[in-house]
PDB file of C-alpha atoms and ligand atoms in Angstrom:
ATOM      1  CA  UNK A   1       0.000   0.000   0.000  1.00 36.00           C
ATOM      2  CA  UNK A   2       1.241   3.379  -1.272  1.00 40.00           C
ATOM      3  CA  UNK A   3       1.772   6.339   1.645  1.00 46.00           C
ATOM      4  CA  UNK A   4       1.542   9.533   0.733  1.00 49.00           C
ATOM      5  CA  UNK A   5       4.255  10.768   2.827  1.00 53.00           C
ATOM      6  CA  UNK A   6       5.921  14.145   1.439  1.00 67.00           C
ATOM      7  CA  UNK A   7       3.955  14.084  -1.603  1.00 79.00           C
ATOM      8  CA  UNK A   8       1.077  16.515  -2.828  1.00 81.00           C
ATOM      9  CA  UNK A   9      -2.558  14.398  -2.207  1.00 84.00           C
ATOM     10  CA  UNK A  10      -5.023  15.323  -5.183  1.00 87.00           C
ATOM     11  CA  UNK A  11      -7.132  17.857  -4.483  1.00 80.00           C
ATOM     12  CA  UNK A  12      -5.393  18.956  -1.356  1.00 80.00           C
ATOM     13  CA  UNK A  13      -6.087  22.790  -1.916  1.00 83.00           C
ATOM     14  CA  UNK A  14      -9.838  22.260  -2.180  1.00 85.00           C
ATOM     15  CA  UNK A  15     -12.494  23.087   0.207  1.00 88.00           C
ATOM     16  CA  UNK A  16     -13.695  20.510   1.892  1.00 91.00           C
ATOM     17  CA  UNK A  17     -17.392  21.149   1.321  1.00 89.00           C
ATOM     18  CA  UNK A  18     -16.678  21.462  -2.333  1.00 89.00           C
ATOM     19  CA  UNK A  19     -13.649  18.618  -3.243  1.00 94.00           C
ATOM     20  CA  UNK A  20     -14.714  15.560  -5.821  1.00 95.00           C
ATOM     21  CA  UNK A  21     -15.738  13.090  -3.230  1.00 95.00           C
ATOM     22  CA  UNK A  22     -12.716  10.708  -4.443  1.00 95.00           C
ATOM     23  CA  UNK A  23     -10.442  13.117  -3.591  1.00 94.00           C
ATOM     24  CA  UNK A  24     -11.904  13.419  -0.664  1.00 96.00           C
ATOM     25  CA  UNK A  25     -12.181   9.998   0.299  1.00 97.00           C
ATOM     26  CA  UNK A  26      -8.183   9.781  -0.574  1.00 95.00           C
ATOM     27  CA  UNK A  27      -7.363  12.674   1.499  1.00 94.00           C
ATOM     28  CA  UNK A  28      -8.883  10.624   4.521  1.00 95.00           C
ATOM     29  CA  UNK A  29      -6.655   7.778   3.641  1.00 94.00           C
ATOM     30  CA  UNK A  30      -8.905   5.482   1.315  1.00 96.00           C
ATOM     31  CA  UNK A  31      -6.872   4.043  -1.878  1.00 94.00           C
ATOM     32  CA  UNK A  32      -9.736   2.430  -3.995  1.00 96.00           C
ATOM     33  CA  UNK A  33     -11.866   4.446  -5.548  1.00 95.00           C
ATOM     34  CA  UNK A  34     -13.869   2.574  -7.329  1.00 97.00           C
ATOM     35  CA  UNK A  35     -17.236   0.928  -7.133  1.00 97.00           C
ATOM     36  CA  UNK A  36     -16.624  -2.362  -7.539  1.00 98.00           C
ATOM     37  CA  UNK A  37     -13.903  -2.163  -5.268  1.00 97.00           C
ATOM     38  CA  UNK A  38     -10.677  -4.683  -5.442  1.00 98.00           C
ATOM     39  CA  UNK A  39     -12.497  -7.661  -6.050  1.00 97.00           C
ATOM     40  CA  UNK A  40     -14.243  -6.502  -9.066  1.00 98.00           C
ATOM     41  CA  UNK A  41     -10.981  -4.923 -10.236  1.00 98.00           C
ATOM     42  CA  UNK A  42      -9.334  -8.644  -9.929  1.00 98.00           C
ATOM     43  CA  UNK A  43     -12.139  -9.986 -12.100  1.00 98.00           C
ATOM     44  CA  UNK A  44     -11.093  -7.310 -14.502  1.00 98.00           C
ATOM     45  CA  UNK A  45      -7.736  -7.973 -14.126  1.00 98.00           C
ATOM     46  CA  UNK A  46      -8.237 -11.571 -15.108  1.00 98.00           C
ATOM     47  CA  UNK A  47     -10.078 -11.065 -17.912  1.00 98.00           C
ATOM     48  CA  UNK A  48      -7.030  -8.567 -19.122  1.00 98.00           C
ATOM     49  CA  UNK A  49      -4.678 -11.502 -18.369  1.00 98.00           C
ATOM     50  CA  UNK A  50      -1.436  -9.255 -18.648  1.00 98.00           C
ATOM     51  CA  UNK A  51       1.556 -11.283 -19.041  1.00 98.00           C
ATOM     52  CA  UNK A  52       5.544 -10.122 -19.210  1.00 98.00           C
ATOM     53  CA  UNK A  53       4.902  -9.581 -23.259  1.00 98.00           C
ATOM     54  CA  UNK A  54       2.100  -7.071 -22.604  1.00 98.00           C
ATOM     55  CA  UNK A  55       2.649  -3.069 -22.647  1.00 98.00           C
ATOM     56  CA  UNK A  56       0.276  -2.360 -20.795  1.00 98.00           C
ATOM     57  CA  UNK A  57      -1.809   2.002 -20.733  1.00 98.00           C
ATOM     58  CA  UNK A  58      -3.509   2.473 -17.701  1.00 98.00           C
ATOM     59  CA  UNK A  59      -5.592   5.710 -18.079  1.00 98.00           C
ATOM     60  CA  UNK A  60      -6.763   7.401 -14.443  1.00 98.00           C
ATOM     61  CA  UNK A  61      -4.900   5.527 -12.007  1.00 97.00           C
ATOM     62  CA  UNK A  62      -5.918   8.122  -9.014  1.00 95.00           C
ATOM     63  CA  UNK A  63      -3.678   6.813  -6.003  1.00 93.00           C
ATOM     64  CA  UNK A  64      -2.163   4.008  -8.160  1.00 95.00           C
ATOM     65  CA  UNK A  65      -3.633   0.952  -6.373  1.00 94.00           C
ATOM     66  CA  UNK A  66      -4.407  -1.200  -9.543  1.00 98.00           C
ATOM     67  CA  UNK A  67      -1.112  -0.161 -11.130  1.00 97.00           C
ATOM     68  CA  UNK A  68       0.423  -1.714  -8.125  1.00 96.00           C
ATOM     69  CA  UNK A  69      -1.100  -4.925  -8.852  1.00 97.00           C
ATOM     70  CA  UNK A  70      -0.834  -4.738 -12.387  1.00 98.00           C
ATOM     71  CA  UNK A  71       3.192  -3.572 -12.341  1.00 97.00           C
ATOM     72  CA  UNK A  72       3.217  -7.266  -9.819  1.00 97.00           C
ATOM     73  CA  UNK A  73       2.605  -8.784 -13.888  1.00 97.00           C
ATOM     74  CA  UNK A  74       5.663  -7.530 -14.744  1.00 97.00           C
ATOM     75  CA  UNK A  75       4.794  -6.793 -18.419  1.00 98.00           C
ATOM     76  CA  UNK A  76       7.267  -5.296 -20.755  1.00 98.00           C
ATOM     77  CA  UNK A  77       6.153  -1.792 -20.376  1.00 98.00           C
ATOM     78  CA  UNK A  78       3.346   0.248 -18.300  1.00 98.00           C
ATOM     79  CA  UNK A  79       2.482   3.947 -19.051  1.00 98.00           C
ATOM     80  CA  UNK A  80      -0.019   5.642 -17.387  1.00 98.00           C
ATOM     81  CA  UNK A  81      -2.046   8.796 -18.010  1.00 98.00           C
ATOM     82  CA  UNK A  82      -4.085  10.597 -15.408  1.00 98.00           C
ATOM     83  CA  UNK A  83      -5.196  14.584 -15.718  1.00 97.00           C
ATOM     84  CA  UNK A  84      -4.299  14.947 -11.821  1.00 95.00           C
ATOM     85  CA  UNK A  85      -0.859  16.057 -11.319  1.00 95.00           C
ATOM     86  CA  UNK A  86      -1.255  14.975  -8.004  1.00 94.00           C
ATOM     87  CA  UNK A  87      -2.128  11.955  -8.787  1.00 95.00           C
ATOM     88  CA  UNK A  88       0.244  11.134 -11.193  1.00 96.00           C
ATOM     89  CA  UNK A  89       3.094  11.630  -8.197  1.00 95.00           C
ATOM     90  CA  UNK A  90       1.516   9.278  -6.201  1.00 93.00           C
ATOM     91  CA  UNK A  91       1.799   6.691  -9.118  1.00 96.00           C
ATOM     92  CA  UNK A  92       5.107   7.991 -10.306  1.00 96.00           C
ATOM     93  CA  UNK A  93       6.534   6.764  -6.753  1.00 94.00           C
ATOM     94  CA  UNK A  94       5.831   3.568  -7.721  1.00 93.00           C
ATOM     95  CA  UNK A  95       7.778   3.243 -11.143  1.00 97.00           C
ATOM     96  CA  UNK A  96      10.838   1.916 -11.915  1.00 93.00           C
ATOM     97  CA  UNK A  97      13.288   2.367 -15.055  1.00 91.00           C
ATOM     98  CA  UNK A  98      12.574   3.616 -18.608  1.00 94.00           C
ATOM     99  CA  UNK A  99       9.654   1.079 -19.488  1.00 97.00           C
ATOM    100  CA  UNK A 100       7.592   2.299 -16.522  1.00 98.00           C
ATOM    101  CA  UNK A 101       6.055   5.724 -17.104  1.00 97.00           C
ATOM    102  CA  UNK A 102       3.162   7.986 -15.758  1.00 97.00           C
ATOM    103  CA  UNK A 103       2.281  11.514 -17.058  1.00 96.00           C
ATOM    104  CA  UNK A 104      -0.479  14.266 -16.958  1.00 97.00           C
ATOM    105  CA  UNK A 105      -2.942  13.573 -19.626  1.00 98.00           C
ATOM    106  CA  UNK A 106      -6.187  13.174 -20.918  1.00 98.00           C
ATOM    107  CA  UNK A 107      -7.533  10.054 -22.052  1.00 98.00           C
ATOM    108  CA  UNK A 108      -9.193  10.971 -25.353  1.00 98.00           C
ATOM    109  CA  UNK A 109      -5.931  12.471 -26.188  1.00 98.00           C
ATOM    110  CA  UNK A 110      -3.025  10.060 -25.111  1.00 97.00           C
ATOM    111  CA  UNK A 111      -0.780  11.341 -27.958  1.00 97.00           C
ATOM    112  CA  UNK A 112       0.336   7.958 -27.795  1.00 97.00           C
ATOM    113  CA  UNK A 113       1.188   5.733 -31.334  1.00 98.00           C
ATOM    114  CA  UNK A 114      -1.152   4.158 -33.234  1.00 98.00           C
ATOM    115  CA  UNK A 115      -1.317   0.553 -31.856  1.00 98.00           C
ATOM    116  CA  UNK A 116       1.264   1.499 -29.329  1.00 96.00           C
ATOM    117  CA  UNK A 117      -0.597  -1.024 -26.547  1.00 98.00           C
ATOM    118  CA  UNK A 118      -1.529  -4.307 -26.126  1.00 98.00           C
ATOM    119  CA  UNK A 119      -3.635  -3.930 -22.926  1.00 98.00           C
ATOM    120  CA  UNK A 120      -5.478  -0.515 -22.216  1.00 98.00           C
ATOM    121  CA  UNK A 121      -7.608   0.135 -19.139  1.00 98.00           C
ATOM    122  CA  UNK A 122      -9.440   2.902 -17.424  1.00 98.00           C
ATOM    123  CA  UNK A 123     -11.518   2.468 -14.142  1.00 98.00           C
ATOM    124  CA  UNK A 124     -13.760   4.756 -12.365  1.00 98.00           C
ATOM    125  CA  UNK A 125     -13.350   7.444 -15.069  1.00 98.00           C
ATOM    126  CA  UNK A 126     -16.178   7.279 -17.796  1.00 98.00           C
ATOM    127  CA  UNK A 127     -19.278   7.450 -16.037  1.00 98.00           C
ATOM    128  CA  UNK A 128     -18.174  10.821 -14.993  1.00 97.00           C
ATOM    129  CA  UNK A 129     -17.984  12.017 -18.873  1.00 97.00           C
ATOM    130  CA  UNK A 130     -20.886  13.182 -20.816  1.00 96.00           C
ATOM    131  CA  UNK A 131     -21.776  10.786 -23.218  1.00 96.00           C
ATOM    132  CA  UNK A 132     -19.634  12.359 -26.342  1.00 97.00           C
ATOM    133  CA  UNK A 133     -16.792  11.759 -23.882  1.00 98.00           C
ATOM    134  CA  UNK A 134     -17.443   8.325 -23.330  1.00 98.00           C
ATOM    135  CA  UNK A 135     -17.051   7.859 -26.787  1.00 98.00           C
ATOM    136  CA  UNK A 136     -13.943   9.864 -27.561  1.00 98.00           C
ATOM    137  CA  UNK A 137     -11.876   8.053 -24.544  1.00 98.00           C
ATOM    138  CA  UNK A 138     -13.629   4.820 -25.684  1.00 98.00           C
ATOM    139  CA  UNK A 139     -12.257   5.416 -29.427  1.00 98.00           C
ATOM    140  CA  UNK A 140      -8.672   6.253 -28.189  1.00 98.00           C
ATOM    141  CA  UNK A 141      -8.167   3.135 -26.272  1.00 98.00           C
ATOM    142  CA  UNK A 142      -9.403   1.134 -29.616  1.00 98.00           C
ATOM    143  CA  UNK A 143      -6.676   3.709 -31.754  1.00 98.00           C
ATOM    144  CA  UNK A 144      -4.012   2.957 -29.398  1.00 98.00           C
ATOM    145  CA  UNK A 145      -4.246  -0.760 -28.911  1.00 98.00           C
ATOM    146  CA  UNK A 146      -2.816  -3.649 -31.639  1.00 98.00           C
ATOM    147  CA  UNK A 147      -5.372  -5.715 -33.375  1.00 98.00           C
ATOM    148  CA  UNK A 148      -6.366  -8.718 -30.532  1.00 98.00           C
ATOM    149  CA  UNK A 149      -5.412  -6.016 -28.054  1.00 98.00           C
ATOM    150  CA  UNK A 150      -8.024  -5.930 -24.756  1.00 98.00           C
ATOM    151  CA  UNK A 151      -9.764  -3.063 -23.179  1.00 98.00           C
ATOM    152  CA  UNK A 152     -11.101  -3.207 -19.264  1.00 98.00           C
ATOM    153  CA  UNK A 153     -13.309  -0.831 -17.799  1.00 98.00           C
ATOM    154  CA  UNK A 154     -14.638  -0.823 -14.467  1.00 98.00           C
ATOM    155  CA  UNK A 155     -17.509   1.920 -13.486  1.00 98.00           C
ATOM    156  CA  UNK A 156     -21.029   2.333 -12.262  1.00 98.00           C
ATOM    157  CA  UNK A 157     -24.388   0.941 -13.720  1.00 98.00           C
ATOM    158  CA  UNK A 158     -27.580   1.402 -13.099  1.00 98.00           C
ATOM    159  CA  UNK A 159     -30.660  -1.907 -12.838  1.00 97.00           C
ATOM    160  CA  UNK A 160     -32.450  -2.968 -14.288  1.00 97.00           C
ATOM    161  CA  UNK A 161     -32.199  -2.042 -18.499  1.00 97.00           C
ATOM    162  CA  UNK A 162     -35.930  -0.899 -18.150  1.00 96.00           C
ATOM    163  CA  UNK A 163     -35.213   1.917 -15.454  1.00 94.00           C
ATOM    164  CA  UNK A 164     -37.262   4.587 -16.530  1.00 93.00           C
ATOM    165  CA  UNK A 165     -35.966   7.935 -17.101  1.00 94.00           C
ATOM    166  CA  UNK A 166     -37.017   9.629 -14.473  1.00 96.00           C
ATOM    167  CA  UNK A 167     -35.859   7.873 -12.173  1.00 96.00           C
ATOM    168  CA  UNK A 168     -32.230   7.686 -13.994  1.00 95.00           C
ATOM    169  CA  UNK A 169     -32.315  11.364 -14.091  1.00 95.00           C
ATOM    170  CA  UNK A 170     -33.307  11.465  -9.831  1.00 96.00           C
ATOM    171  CA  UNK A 171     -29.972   9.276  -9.543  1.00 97.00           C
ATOM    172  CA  UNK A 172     -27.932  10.697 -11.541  1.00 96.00           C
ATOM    173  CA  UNK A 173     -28.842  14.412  -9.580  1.00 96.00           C
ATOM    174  CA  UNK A 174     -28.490  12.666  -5.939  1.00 97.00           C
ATOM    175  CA  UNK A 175     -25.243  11.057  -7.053  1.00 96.00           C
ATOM    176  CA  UNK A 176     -23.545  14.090  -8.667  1.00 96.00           C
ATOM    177  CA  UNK A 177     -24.796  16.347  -5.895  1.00 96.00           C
ATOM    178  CA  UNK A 178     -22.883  13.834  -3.349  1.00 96.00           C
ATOM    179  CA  UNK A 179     -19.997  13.089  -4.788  1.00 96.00           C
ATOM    180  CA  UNK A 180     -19.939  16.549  -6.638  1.00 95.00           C
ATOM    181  CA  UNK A 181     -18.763  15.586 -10.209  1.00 94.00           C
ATOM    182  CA  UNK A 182     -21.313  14.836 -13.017  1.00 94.00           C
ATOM    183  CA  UNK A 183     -22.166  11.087 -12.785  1.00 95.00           C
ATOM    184  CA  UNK A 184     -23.418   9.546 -15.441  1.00 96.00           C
ATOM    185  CA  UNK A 185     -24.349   5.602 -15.153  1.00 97.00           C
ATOM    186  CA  UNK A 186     -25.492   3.492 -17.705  1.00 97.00           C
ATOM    187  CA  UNK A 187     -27.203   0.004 -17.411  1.00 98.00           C
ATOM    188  CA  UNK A 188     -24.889  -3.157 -18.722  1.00 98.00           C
ATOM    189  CA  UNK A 189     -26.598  -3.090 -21.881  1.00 98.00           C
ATOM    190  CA  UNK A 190     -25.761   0.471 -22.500  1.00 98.00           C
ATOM    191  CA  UNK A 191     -21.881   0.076 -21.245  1.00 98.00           C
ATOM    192  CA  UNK A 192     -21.786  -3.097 -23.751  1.00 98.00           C
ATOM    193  CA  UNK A 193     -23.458  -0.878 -26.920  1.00 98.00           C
ATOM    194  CA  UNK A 194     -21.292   1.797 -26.305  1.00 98.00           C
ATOM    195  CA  UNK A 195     -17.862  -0.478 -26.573  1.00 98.00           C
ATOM    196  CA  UNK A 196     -19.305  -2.115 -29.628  1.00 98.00           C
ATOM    197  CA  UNK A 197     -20.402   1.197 -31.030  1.00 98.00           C
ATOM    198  CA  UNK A 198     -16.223   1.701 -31.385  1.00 98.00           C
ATOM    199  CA  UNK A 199     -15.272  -1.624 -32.202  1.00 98.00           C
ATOM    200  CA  UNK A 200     -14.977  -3.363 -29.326  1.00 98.00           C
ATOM    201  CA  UNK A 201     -16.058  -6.840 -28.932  1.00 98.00           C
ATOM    202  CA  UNK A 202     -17.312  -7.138 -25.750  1.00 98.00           C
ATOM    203  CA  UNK A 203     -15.980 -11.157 -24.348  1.00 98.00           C
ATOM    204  CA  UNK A 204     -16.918 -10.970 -20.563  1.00 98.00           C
ATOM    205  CA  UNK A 205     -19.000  -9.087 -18.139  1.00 98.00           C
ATOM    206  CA  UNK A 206     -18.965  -8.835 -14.537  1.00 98.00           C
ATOM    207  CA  UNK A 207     -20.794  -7.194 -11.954  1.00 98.00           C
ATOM    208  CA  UNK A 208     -20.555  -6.453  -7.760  1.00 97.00           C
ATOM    209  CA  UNK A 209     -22.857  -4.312  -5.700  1.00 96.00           C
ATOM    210  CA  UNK A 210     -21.715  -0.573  -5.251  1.00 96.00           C
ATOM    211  CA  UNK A 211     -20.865  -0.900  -1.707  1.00 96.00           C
ATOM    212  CA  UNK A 212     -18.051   1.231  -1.723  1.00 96.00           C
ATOM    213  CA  UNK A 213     -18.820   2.930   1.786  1.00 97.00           C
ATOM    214  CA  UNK A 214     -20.093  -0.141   3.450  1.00 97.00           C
ATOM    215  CA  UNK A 215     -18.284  -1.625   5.895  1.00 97.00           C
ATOM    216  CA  UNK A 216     -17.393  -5.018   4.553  1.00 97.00           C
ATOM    217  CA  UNK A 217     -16.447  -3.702   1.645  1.00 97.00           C
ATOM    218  CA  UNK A 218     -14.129  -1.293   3.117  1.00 97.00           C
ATOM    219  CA  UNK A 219     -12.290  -3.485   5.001  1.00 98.00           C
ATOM    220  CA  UNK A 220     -11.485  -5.781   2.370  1.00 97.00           C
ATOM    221  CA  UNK A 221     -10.250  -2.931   0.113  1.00 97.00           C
ATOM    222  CA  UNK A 222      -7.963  -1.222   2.355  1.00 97.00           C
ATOM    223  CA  UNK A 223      -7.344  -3.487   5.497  1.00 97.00           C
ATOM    224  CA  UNK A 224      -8.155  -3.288   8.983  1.00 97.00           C
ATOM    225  CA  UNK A 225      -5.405  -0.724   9.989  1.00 97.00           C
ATOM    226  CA  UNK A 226      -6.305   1.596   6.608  1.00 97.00           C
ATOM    227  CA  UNK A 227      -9.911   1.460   7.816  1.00 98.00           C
ATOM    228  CA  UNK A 228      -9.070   2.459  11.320  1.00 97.00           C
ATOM    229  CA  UNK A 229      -6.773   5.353  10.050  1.00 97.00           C
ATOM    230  CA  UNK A 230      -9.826   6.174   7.424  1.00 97.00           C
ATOM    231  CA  UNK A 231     -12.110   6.595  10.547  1.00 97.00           C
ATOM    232  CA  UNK A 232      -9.505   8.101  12.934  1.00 97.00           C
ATOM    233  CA  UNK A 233      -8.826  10.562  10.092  1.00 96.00           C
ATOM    234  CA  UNK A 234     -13.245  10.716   9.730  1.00 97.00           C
ATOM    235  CA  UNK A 235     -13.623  11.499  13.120  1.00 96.00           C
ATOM    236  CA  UNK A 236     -11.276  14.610  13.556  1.00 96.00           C
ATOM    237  CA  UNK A 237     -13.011  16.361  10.630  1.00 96.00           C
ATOM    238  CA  UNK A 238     -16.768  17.382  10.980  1.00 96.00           C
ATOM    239  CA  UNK A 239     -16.896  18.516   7.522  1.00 96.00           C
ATOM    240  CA  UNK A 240     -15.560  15.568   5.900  1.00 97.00           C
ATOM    241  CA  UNK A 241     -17.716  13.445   8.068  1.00 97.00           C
ATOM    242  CA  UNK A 242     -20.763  15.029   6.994  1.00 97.00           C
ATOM    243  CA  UNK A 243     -19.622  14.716   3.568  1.00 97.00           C
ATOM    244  CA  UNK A 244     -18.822  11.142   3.663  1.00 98.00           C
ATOM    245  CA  UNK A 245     -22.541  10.530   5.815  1.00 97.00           C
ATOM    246  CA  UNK A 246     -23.982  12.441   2.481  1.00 97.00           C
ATOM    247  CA  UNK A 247     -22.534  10.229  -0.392  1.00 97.00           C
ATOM    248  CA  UNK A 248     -22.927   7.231   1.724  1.00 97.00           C
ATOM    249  CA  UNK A 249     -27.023   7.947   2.586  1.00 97.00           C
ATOM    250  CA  UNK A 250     -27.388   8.600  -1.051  1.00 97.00           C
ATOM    251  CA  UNK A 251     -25.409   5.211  -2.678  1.00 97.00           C
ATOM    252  CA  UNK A 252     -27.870   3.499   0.579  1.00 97.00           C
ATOM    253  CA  UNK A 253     -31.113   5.254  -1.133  1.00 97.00           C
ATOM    254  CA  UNK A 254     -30.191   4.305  -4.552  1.00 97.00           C
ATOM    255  CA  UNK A 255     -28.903   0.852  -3.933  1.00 96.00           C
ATOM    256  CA  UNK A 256     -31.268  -1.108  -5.550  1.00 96.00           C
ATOM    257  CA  UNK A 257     -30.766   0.302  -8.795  1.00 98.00           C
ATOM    258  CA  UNK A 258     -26.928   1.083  -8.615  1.00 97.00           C
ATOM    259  CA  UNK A 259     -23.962  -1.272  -9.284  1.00 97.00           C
ATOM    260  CA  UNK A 260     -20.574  -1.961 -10.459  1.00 98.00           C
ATOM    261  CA  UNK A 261     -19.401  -3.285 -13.602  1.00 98.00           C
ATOM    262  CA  UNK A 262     -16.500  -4.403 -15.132  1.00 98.00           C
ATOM    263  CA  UNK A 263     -16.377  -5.048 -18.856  1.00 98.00           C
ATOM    264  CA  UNK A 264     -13.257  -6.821 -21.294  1.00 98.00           C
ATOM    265  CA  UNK A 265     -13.472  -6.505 -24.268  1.00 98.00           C
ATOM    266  CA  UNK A 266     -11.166  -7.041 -27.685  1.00 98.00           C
ATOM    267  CA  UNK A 267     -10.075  -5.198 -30.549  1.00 98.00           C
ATOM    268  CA  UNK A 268     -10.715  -7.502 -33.608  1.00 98.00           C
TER     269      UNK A 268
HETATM  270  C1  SAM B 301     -12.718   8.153  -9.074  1.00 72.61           C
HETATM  271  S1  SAM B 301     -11.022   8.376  -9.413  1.00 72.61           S
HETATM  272  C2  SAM B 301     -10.572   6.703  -9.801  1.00 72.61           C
HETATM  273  C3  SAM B 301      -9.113   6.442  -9.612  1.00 72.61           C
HETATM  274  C4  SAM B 301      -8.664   4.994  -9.836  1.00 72.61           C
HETATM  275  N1  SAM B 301      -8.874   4.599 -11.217  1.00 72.61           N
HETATM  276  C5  SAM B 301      -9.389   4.052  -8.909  1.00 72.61           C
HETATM  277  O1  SAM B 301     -10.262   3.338  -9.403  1.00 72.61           O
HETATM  278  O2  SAM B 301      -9.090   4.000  -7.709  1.00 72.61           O
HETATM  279  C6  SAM B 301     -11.079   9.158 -11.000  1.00 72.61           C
HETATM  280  C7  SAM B 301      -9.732   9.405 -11.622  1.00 72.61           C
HETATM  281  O3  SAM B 301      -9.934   9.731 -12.992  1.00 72.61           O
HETATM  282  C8  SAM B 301      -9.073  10.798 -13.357  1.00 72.61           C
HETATM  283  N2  SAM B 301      -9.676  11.350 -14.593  1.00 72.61           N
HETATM  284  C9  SAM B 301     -10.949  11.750 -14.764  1.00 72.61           C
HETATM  285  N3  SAM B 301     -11.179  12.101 -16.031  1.00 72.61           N
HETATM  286  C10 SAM B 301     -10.006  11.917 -16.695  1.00 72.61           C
HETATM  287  C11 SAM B 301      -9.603  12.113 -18.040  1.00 72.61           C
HETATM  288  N4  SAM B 301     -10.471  12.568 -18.968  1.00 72.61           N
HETATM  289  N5  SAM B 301      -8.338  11.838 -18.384  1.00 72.61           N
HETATM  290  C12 SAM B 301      -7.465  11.372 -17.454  1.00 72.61           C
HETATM  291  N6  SAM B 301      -7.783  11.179 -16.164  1.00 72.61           N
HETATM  292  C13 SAM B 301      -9.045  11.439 -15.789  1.00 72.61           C
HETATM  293  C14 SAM B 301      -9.080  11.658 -12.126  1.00 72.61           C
HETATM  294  O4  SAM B 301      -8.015  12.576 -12.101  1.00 72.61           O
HETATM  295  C15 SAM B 301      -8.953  10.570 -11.052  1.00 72.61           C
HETATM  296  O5  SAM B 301      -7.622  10.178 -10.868  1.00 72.61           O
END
């Protein structure tokens, strides 16, 4: 597990009130920020099977706790792109020698090669693009991988296809409210079409609750001790707690129709 020991945390100048709530949630100590939290990440992972012939583009690593797991692959070369400079410290700590890189970016616009990777992966990053977004990041992982190279994403959904607008539009206000950055969720159906729309072929799906403030969850993502230092950390900061009390009653009032997803799909 990374420390961020005499290094700049993302988002560190923000007001509280105000801050992204995964910046937020970092600043308190947390290291996964995503909904699906590690396990779903390891399904993804799998289905990326990234081997020591792989180079491997990571885009929005945050604190860098899947590039951890991924650099443990050893593949020939990792590079990865996050529009936090912040952020990209706290992964550039964990790099090693001229095949390992990390840089300020954005993901629609790598400027990497043409067919430059042979694994590309982004979690926790598109559902907070507006559709047209979606689609430009989407197409730049399918211009910079090979032919047979995969794409992983891991991100919100919403249940069940038929939710009716309405009530996407209520969660999508609650949720962006909360966690103050435009959310945008899409059902599995709608992450698949929009993979397929650029190319993709989608080969596996996999899904986990969104229980990234419950309890359970949280312990198995960052330990016993990180969840104690997460709550001594809680505690000692009434704004931050109220913050945190927010996003969680708000993922608890929208839990029936909220999930996590990971998809893996192929370019042909
Ligand atoms: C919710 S955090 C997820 C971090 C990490 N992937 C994880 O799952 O723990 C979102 C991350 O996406 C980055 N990000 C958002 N939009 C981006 C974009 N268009 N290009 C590059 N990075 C982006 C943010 O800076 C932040 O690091």
């Amino acid at each position: 597990m990374i420390s961020s020991h005499d290094c700049p945390m993302p988002g560190e100048h923000l007001d509280t009130r105000r801050m992204p709530g995964h910046w937020l949630l970092a600043r308190l100590g947390k290291r996964v920020l995503r909904p699906g939290g590690l396990e779903l990440t390891h399904r993804m992972l799998d289905g990326l099977k990234i081997g020591r012939h792989d180079r491997v583009v990571e885009v929005a690593p945050g604190m860098g706790s899947t590039a951890a797991l991924t650099l443990s692959k050893q593949p020939a070369s990792y590079i990865a792109i996050d529009r936090d400079e912040a952020a990209v410290a706290q992964v550039a700590r964990q790099l090693n020698g001229s095949t390992q890189r990390c840089r300020v970016g954005h993901a629609h616009e790598t400027g990497l090669p043409d067919g430059e990777a042979t694994v590309f992966y982004g979690e926790a990053m598109l559902t907070m693009q507006p559709e047209a977004m979606k689609r430009r990041i989407i197409a730049e992982a399918f211009r910079c991988l090979q032919s047979g190279g995969r794409y992983g994403i891991h991100e919100m959904s919403l249940t069940p296809e038929d939710l009716g607008e309405a009530l996407k539009q209520d969660i999508q206000k609650d949720l962006s409210a909360a966690i103050h950055v435009g959310a945008r969720p899409l059902t599995p159906e709608e992450w698949r079409a929009l993979l397929e729309a650029e190319g993709f072929v989608v080969e596996s799906v996999a899904k986990a609750p969104m229980h990234l403030l419950e309890a359970g969850r949280f312990v198995r993502d960052e330990g016993v001790a990180g969840s104690l230092r997460f709550l001594w950390n809680l505690l000692r900061d009434r704004e931050a707690l109220a913050r945190v009390l927010e996003m969680r009653s708000v993922f608890r009032r929208h839990m029936a129709h909220m999930g996590a997803i990971a998809l893996v799909a192929r370019k042909p």
